[in-house]
Short mmCIF file of C-alpha atoms in Angstrom, two decimals:
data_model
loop_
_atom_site.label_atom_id
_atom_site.label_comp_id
_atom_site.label_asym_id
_atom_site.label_seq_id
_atom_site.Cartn_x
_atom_site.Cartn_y
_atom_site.Cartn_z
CA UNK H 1328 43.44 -37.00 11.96
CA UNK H 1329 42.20 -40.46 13.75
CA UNK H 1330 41.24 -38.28 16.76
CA UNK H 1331 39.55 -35.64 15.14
CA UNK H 1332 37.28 -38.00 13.15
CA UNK H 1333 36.43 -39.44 16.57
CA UNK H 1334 35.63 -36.47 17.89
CA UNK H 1335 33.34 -35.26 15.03
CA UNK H 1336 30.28 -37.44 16.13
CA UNK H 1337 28.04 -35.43 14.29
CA UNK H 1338 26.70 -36.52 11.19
CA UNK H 1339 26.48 -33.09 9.97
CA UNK H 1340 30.04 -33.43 10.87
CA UNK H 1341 31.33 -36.28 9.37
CA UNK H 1342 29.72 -34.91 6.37
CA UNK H 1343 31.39 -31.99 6.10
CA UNK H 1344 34.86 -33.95 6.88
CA UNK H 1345 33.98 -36.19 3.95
CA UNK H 1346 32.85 -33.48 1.49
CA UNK H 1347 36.42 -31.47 2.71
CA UNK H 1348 38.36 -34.53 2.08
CA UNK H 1349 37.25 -35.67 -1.57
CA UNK H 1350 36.93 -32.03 -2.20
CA UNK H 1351 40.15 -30.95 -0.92
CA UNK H 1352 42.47 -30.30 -3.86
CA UNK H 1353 39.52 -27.80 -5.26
CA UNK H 1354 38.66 -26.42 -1.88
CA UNK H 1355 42.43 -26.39 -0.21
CA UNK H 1356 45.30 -26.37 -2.64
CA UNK H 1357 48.75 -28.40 -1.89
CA UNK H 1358 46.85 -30.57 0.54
CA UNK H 1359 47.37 -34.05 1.04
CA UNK H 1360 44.37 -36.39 0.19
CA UNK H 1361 42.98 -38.65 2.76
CA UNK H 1362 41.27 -41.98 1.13
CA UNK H 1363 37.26 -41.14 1.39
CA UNK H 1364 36.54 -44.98 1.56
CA UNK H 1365 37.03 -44.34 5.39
CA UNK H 1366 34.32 -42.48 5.94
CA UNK H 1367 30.31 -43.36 6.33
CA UNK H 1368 28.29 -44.40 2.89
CA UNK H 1369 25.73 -41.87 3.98
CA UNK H 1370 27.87 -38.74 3.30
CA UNK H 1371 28.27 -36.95 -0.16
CA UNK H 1372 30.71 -37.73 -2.48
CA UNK H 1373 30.09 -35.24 -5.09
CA UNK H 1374 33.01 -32.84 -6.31
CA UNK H 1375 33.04 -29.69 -6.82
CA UNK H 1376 34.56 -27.98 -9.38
CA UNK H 1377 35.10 -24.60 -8.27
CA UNK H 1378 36.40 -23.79 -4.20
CA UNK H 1379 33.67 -21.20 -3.89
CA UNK H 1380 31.13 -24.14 -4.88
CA UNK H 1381 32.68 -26.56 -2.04
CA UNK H 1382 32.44 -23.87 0.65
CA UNK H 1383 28.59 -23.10 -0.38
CA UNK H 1384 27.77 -26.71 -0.17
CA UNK H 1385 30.20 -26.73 3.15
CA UNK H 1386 28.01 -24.20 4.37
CA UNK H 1387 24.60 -24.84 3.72
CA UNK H 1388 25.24 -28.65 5.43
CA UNK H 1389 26.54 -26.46 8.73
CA UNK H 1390 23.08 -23.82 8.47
CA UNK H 1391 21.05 -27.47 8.18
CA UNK H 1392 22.94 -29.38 11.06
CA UNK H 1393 21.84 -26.03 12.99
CA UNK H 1394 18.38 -26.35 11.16
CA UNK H 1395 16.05 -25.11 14.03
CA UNK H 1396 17.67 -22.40 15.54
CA UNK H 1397 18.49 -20.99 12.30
CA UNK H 1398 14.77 -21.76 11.25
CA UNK H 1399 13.59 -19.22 13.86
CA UNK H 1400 16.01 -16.60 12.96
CA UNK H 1401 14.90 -17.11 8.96
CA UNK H 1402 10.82 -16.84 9.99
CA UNK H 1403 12.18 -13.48 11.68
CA UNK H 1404 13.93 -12.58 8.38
CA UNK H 1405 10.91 -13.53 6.67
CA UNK H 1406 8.26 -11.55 8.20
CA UNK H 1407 10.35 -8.64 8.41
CA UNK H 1408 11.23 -8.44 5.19
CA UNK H 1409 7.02 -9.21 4.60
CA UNK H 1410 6.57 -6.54 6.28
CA UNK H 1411 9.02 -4.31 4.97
CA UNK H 1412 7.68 -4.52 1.14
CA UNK H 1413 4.86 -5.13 2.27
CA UNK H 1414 4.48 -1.33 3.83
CA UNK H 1415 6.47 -0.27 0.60
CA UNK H 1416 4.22 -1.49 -2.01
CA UNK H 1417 1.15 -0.91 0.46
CA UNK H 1418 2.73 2.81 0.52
CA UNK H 1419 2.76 2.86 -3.76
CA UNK H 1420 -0.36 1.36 -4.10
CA UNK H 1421 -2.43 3.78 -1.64
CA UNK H 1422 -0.31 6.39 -3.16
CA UNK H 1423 -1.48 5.39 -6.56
CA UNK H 1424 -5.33 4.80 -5.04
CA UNK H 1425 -5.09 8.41 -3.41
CA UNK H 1426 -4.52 10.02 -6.81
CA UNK H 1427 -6.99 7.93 -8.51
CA UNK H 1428 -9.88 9.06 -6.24
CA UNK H 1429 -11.13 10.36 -8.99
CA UNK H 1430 -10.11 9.02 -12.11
CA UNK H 1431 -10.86 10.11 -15.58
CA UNK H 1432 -11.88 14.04 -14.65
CA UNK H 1433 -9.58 16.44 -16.71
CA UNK H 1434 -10.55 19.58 -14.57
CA UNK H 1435 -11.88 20.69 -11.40
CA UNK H 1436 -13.78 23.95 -11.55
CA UNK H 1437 -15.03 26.30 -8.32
CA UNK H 1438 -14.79 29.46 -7.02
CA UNK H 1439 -11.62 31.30 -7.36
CA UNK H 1440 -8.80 30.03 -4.38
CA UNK H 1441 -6.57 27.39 -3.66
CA UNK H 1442 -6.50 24.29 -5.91
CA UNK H 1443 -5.89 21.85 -2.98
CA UNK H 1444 -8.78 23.38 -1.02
CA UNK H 1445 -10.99 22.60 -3.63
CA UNK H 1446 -9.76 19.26 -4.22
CA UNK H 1447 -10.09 18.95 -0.44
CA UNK H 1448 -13.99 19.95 -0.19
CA UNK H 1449 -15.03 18.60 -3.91
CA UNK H 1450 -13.15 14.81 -3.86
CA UNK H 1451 -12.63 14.36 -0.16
CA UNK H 1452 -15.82 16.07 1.21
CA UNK H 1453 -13.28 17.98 3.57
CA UNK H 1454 -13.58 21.59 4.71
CA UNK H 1455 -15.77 24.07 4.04
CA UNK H 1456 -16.91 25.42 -0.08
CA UNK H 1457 -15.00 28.99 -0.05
CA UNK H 1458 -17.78 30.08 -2.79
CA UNK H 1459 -20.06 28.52 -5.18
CA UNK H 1460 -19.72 29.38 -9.31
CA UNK H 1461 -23.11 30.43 -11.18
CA UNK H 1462 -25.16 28.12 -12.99
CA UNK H 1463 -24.96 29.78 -16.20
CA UNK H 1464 -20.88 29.26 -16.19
CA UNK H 1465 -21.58 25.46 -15.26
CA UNK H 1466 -23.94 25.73 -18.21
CA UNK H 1467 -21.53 27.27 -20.27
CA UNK H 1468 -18.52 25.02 -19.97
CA UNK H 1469 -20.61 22.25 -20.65
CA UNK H 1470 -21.09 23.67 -24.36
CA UNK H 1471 -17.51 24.43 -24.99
CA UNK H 1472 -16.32 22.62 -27.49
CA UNK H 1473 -13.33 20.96 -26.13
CA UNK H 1474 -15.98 19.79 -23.25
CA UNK H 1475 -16.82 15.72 -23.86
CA UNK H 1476 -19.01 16.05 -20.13
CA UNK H 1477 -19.47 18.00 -16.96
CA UNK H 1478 -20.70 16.50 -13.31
CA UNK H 1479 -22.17 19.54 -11.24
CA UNK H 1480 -21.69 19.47 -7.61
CA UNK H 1481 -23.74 20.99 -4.93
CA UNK H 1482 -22.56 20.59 -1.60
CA UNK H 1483 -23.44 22.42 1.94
CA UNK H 1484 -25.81 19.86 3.83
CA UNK H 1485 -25.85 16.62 5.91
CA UNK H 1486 -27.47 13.53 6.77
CA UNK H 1487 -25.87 12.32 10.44
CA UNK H 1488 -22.58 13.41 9.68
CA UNK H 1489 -22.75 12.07 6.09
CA UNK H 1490 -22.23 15.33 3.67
CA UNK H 1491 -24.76 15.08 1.36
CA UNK H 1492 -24.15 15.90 -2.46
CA UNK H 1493 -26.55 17.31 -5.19
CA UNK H 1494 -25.95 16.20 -8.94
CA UNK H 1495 -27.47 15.02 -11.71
CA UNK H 1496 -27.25 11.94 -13.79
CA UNK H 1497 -23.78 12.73 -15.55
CA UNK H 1498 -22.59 11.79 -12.15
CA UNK H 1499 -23.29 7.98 -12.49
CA UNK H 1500 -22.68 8.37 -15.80
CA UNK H 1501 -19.32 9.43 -15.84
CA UNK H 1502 -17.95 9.72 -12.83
CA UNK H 1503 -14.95 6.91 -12.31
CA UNK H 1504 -12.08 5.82 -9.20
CA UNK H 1505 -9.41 3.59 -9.06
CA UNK H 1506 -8.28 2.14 -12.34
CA UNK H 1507 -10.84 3.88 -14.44
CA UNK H 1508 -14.17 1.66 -12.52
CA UNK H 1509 -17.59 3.21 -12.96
CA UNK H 1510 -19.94 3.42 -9.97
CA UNK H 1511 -22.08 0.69 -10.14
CA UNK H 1512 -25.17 -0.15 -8.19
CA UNK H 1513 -25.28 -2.48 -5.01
CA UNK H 1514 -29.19 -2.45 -4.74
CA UNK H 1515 -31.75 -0.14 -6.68
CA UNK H 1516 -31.51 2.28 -8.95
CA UNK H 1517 -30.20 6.13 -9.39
CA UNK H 1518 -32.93 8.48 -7.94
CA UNK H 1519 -35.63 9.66 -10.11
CA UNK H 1520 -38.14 11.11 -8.29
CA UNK H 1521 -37.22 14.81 -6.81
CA UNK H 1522 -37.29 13.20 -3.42
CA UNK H 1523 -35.06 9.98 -4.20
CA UNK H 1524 -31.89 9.68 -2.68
CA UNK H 1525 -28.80 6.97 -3.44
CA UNK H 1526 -26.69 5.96 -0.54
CA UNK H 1527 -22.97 5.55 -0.64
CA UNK H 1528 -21.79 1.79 0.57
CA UNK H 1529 -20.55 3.16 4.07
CA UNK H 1530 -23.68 5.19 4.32
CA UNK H 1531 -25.97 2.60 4.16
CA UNK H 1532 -23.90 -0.29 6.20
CA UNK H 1533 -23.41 2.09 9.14
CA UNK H 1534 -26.64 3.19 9.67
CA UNK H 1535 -28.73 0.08 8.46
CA UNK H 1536 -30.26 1.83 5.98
CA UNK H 1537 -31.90 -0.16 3.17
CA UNK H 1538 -34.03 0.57 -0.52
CA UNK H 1539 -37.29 2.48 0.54
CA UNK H 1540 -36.16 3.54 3.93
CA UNK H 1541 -36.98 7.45 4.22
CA UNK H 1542 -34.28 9.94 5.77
CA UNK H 1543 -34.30 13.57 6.96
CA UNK H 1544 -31.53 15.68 5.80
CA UNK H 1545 -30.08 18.38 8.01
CA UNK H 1546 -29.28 21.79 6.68
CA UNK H 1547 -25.05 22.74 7.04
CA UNK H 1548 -22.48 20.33 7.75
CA UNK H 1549 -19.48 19.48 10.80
CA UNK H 1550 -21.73 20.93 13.63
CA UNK H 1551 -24.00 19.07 15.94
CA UNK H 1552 -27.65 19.96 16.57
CA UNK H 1553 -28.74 21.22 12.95
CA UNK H 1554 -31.60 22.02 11.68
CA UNK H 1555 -33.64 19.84 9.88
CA UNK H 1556 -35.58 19.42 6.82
CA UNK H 1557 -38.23 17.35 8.46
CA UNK H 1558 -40.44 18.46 6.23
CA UNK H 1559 -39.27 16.97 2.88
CA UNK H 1560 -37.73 13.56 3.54
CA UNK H 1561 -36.41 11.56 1.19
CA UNK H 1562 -36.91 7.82 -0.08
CA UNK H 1563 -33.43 5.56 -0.44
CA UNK H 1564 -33.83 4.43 -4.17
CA UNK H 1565 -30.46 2.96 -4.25
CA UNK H 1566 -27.39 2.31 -2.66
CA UNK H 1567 -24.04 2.19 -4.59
CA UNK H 1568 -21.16 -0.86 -4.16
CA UNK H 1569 -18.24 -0.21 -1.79
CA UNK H 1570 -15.66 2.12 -3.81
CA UNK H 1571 -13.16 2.96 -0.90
CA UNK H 1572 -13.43 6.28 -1.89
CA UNK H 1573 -15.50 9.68 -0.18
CA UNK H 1574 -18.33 8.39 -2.32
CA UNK H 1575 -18.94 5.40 0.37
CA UNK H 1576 -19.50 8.37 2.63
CA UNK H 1577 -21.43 10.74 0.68
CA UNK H 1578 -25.72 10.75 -0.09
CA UNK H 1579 -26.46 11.62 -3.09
CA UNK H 1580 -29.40 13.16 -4.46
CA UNK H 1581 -30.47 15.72 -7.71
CA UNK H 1582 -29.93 19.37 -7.78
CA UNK H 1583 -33.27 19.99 -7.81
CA UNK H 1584 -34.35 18.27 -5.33
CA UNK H 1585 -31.46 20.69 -2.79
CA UNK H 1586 -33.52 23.71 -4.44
CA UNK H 1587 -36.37 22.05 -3.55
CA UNK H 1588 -35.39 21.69 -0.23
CA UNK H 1589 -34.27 25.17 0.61
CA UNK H 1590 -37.04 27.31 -0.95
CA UNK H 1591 -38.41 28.28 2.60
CA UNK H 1592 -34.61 28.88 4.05
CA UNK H 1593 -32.85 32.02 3.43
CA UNK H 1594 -29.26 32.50 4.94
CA UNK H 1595 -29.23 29.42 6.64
CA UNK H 1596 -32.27 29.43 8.49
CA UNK H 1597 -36.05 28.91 8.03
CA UNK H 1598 -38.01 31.84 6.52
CA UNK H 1599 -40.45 32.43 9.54
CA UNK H 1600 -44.16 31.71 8.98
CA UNK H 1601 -43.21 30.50 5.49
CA UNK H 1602 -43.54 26.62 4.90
CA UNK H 1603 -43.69 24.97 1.72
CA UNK H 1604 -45.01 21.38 1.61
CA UNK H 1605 -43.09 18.85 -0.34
CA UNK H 1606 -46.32 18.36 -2.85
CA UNK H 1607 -46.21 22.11 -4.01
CA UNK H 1608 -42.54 22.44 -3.86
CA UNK H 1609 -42.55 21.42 -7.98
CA UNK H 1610 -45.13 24.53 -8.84
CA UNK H 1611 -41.83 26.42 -8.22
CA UNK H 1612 -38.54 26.75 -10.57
CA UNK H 1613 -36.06 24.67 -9.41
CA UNK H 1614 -33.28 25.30 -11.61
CA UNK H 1615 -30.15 25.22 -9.78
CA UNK H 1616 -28.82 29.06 -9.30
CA UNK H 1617 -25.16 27.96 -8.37
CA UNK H 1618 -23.41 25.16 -7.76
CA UNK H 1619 -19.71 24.28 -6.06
CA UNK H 1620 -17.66 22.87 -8.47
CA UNK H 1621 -18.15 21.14 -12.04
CA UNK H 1622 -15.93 18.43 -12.86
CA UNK H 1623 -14.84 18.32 -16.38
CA UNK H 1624 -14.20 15.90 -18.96
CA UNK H 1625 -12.50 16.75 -22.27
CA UNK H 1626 -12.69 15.54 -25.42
CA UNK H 1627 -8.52 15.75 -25.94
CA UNK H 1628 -6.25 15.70 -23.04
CA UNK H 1629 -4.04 17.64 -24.80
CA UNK H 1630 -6.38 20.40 -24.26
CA UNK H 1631 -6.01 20.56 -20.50
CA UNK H 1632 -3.95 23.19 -20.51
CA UNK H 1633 -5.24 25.50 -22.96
CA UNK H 1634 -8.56 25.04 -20.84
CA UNK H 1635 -7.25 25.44 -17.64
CA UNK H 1636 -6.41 29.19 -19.29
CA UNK H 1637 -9.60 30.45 -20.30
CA UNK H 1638 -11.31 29.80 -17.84
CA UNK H 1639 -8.78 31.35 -15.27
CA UNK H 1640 -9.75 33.96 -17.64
CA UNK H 1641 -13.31 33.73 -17.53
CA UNK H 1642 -15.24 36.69 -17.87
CA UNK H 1643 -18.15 36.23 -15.84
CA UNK H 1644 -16.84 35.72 -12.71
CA UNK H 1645 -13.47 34.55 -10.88
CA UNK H 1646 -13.08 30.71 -11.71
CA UNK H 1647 -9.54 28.07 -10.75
CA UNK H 1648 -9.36 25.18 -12.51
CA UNK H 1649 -7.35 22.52 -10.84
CA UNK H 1650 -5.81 19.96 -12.40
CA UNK H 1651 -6.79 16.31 -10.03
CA UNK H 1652 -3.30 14.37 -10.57
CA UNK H 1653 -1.09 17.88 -9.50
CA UNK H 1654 -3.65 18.72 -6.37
CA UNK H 1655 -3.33 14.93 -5.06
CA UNK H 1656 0.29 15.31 -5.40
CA UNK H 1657 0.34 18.61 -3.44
CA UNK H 1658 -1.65 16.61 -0.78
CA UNK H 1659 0.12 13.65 -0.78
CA UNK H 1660 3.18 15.19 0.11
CA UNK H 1661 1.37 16.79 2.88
CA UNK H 1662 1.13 13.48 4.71
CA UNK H 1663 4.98 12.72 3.75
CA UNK H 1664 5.70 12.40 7.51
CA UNK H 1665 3.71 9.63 8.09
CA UNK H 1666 4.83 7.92 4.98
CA UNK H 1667 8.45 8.05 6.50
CA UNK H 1668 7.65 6.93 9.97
CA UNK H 1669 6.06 3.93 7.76
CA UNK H 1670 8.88 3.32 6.45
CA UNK H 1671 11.16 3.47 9.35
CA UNK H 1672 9.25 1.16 11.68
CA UNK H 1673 9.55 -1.39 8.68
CA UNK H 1674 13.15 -1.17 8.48
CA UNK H 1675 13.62 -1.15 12.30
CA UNK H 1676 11.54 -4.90 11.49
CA UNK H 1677 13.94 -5.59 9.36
CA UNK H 1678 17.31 -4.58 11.73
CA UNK H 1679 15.92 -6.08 14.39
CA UNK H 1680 15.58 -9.97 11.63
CA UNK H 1681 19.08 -9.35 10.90
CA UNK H 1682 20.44 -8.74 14.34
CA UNK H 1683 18.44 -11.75 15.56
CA UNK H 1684 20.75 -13.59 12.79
CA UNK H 1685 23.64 -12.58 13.85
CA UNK H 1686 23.16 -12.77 17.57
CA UNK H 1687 22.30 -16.81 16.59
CA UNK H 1688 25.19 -17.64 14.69
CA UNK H 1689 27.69 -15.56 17.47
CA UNK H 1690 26.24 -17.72 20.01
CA UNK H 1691 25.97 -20.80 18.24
CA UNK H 1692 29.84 -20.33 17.68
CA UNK H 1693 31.07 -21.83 21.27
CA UNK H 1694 29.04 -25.03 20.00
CA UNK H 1695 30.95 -25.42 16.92
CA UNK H 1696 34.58 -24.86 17.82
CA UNK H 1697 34.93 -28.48 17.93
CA UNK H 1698 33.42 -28.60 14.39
CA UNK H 1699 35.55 -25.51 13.20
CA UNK H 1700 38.64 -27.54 14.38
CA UNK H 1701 38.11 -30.44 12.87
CA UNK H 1702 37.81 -28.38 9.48
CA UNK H 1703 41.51 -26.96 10.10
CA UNK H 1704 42.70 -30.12 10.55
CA UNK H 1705 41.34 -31.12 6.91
CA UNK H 1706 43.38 -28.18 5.71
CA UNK H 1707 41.16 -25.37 6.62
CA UNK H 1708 42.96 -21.98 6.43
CA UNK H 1709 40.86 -19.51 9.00
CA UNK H 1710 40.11 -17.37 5.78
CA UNK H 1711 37.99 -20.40 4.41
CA UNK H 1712 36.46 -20.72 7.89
CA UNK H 1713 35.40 -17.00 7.36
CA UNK H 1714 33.94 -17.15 4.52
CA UNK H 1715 32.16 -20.16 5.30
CA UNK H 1716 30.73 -18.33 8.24
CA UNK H 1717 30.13 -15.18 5.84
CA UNK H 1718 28.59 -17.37 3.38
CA UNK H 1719 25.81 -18.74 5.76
CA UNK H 1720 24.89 -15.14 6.75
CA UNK H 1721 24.45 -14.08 3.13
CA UNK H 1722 22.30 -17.37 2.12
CA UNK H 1723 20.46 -16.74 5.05
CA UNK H 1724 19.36 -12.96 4.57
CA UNK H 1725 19.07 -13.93 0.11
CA UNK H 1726 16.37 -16.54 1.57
CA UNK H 1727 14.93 -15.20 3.68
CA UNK H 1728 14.55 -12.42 1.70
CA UNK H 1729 13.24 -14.12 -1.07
CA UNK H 1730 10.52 -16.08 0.88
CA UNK H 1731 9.38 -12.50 2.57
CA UNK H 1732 9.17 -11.24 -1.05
CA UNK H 1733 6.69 -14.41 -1.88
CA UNK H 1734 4.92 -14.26 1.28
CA UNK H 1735 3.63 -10.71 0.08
CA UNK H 1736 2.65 -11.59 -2.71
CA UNK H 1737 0.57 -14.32 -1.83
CA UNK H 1738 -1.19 -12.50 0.84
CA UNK H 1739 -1.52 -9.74 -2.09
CA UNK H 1740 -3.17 -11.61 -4.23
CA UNK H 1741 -5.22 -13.36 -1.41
CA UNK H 1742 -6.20 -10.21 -0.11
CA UNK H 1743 -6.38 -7.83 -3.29
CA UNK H 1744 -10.14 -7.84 -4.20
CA UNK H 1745 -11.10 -7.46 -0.32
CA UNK H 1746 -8.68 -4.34 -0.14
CA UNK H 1747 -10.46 -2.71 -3.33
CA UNK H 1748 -13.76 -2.90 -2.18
CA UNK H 1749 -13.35 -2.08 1.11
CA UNK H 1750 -10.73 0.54 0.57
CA UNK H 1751 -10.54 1.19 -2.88
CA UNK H 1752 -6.67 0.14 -2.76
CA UNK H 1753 -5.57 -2.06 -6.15
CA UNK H 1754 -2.62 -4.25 -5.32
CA UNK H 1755 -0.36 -4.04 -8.05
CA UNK H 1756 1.18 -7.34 -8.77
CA UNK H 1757 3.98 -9.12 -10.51
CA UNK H 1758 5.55 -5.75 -10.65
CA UNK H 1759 8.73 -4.24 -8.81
CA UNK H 1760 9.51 -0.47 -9.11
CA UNK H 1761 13.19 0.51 -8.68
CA UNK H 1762 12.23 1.39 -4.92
CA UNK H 1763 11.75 -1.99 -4.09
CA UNK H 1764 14.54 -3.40 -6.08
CA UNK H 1765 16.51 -1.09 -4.72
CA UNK H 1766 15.09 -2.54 -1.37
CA UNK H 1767 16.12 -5.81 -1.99
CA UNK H 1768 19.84 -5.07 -3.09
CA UNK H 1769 20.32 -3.31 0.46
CA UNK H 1770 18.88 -5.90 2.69
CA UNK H 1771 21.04 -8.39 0.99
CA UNK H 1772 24.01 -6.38 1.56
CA UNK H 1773 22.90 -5.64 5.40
CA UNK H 1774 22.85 -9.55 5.62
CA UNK H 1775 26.68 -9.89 3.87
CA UNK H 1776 27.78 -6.77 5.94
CA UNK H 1777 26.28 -8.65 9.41
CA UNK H 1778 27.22 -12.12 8.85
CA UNK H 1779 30.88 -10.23 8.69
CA UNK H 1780 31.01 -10.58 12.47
CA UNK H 1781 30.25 -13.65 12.88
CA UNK H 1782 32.96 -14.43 10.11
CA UNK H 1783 35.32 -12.56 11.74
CA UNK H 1784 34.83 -14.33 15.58
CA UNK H 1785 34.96 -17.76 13.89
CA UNK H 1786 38.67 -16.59 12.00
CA UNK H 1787 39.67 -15.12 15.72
CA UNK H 1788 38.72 -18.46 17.50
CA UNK H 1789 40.43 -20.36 14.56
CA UNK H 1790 43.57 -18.76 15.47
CA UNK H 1791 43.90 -19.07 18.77
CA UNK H 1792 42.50 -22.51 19.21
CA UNK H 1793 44.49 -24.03 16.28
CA UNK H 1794 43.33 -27.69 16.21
CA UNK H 1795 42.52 -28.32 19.72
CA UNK H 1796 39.51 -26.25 20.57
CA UNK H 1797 39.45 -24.58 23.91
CA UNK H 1798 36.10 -25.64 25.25
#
């Protein structure tokens, strides 16, 4: 006993002798108990009452003596397990921005075709319009009677790159993203003039545009070298706050004012030896003859479906009505490929934190034979020795864990309002979904799982050392 005290020059280690000894009828049953009045004033006293409590006190006073190695291997726990909820609420909350795009719209109505192309070309300004619908059906659904409000859109040209979309006023009005936000207004107003325009945030930054700059719209869309209407530009009468949504990307201007733009064009091209100037352009009718989709409001949601009906059967012509919240799930599921390869770099992170842990504590083991021997001589049964080792494994991964789990949400909550506006992503927080606790429960048990090997090398090198480590 004399010469393992000696030995144990540590005070870490003359800690843990002196926590073994006054502990030892708790910790290791039938043991004889050495007089603790022996030992240095600076070590802990304090009993514990249960064996499972002495061995998590042994072990956190071993995982402090070791305090800066193991500090490494914990900042590698933490930021992978940062990074690993971090991508998974990053991947729920972008899921959840995706499908609120467009927020607040019952039904989408076009042409007759695929539900996910037109969510494609109407939300995400992606693709080509396979048709347009007539104006008299967009009037019509507007009067239904289940109808609260209707946003035509008019799409089909360009300003440098920038698809261009025709509405009306029901589109600031009513039109909503995210969690049910309104567009609002950066700088000016909503056009209206014939020959006003309003900017989307992107728009406007990229090109340096500002209120009462003039642009030239181009006639088509995804093709260099178009053709231009040079002749009627348009004035920039305002320019709309970053949404992260297609609208940061889209110009906006009235339905009349695409008539207005096309009366001298006929299928796609310039009418030769026909020019209108922009001050007579207004003698003409400019009542929209179709448009490419309406989106629909309704007075009851429970009258989606009944809606969605009649106007597959609509008489006048061949009509879909998709339904935003099943389309953006269609897509979404689309991109599921990338959301798994997401996922698996963040729990190769997280592998790669817990192997760093383990490859620590293995080779920190030569080191503390000396210290693992001196336990045995207290009384130490390689089991306890084991489970000590298992013990600081588990604590390790539960806080590092923990801390990863706060460092996310503090750089959340940090970086929430710049992720809206530039990107139209809402951080959820103070919420956990069943993904992520699910999350947490594994990574724990990874941690108890690895720290089994280093358990298991320190009960091996208990045996055959005995009391006199080999070193």
């Amino acid at each position: 006993m004399t010469c393992c005290w000696r030995n144990a020059q540590r005070p870490a280690l003359r800690c843990f002798l002196s926590v073994t000894i006054s502990d030892w009828p708790v910790a290791f049953p039938g043991k004889l108990r050495y007089p603790a009045s022996t030992l240095p004033a600076s070590c802990p006293r304090k009993s514990s009452s249960h064996p499972w409590g002495f061995r998590s006190s042994l072990a956190a006073l071993s995982a402090w003596n070791r305090r800066y190695p193991l500090g490494l291997t914990l900042l590698a726990i933490v930021l992978s397990s940062t990074l690993l909820f971090g991508i998974e609420r990053l991947r729920q909350d972008v899921r959840a921005s995706f499908a609120q795009s467009v927020s607040g719209t019952d039904l989408i109505v076009g042409t007759r075709g695929s539900p996910l192309q037109l969510m494609l070309y109407t939300v995400f300004r992606l693709g080509e319009p396979s048709g347009t619908l007539r104006w008299s059906s967009a009037k019509a659904l507007a009067r239904h009677p289940d109808v609260a409000w209707t946003i035509p859109i008019a799409l089909g040209d360009s300003h440098r790159g920038f698809p261009v979309i025709g509405t009306n006023a029901d589109y600031f009005a009513h039109f909503k993203y995210g969690a049910g936000h309104p567009l609002r207004l950066k700088d000016g107003q909503p056009f209206a003039q014939l020959f006003e325009t309003v900017l989307g945030a992107e728009v406007a930054e990229r090109l340096g545009y500002r209120v009462g700059d003039q642009i030239i719209l181009a006639h088509g869309s995804g093709m260099p070298g178009l053709a231009e209407h040079a002749d009627k530009p348009f004035v920039v009468s305002g320019i709309l706050a970053r949404t992260g949504t297609p609208v940061d990307r889209s110009v906006h201007i009235s339905l009349e004012a695409m008539e207005a733009i096309h009366l001298d064009w006929q299928g796609g091209a310039p009418l030769p030896g026909l020019n209108i100037p922009a001050e007579y352009v207004r003698k003409f009718d400019l009542t929209p003859k179709a448009v490419t989709a309406v989106l629909i409001g309704l007075k009851s949601r429970s009258a989606v479906f009944a809606m969605q009906r009649e106007i597959s059967r609509w008489p006048d012509e061949a009509l879909t009505a998709a339904l935003p919240a099943v389309a953006l799930d269609e897509l979404w599921h689309l991109l599921d490929n990338g959301e798994q390869a997401l996922r698996l770099v963040s729990a190769l992170a997280m592998v790669s934190g817990l192997a760093g842990m383990v490859a620590v504590v293995l080779a920190g083991l030569d080191q503390r034979r000396r210290e693992l021997s001196i336990l045995r001589s207290v009384g130490a049964a390689p089991r306890h020795l084991f489970t000590l080792l298992a013990l600081e494994g588990i604590g390790l991964t539960l806080l590092g864990t923990l801390l990863g789990i706060a460092l996310q949400g503090t750089l959340a909550v940090l970086g929430g309002g710049w992720l809206e506006a530039r990107y139209g992503i809402a951080p959820s927080l103070f919420s956990a979904s069943s993904e992520e606790l699910t999350l947490f429960a594994a990574i724990v048990a990874a941690g108890g799982i690895a720290s089994l090997l280093p358990g298991y090398r320190a009960y091996r090198l208990s045996l055959s050392d005995g009391l006199t480590p080999r070193l």
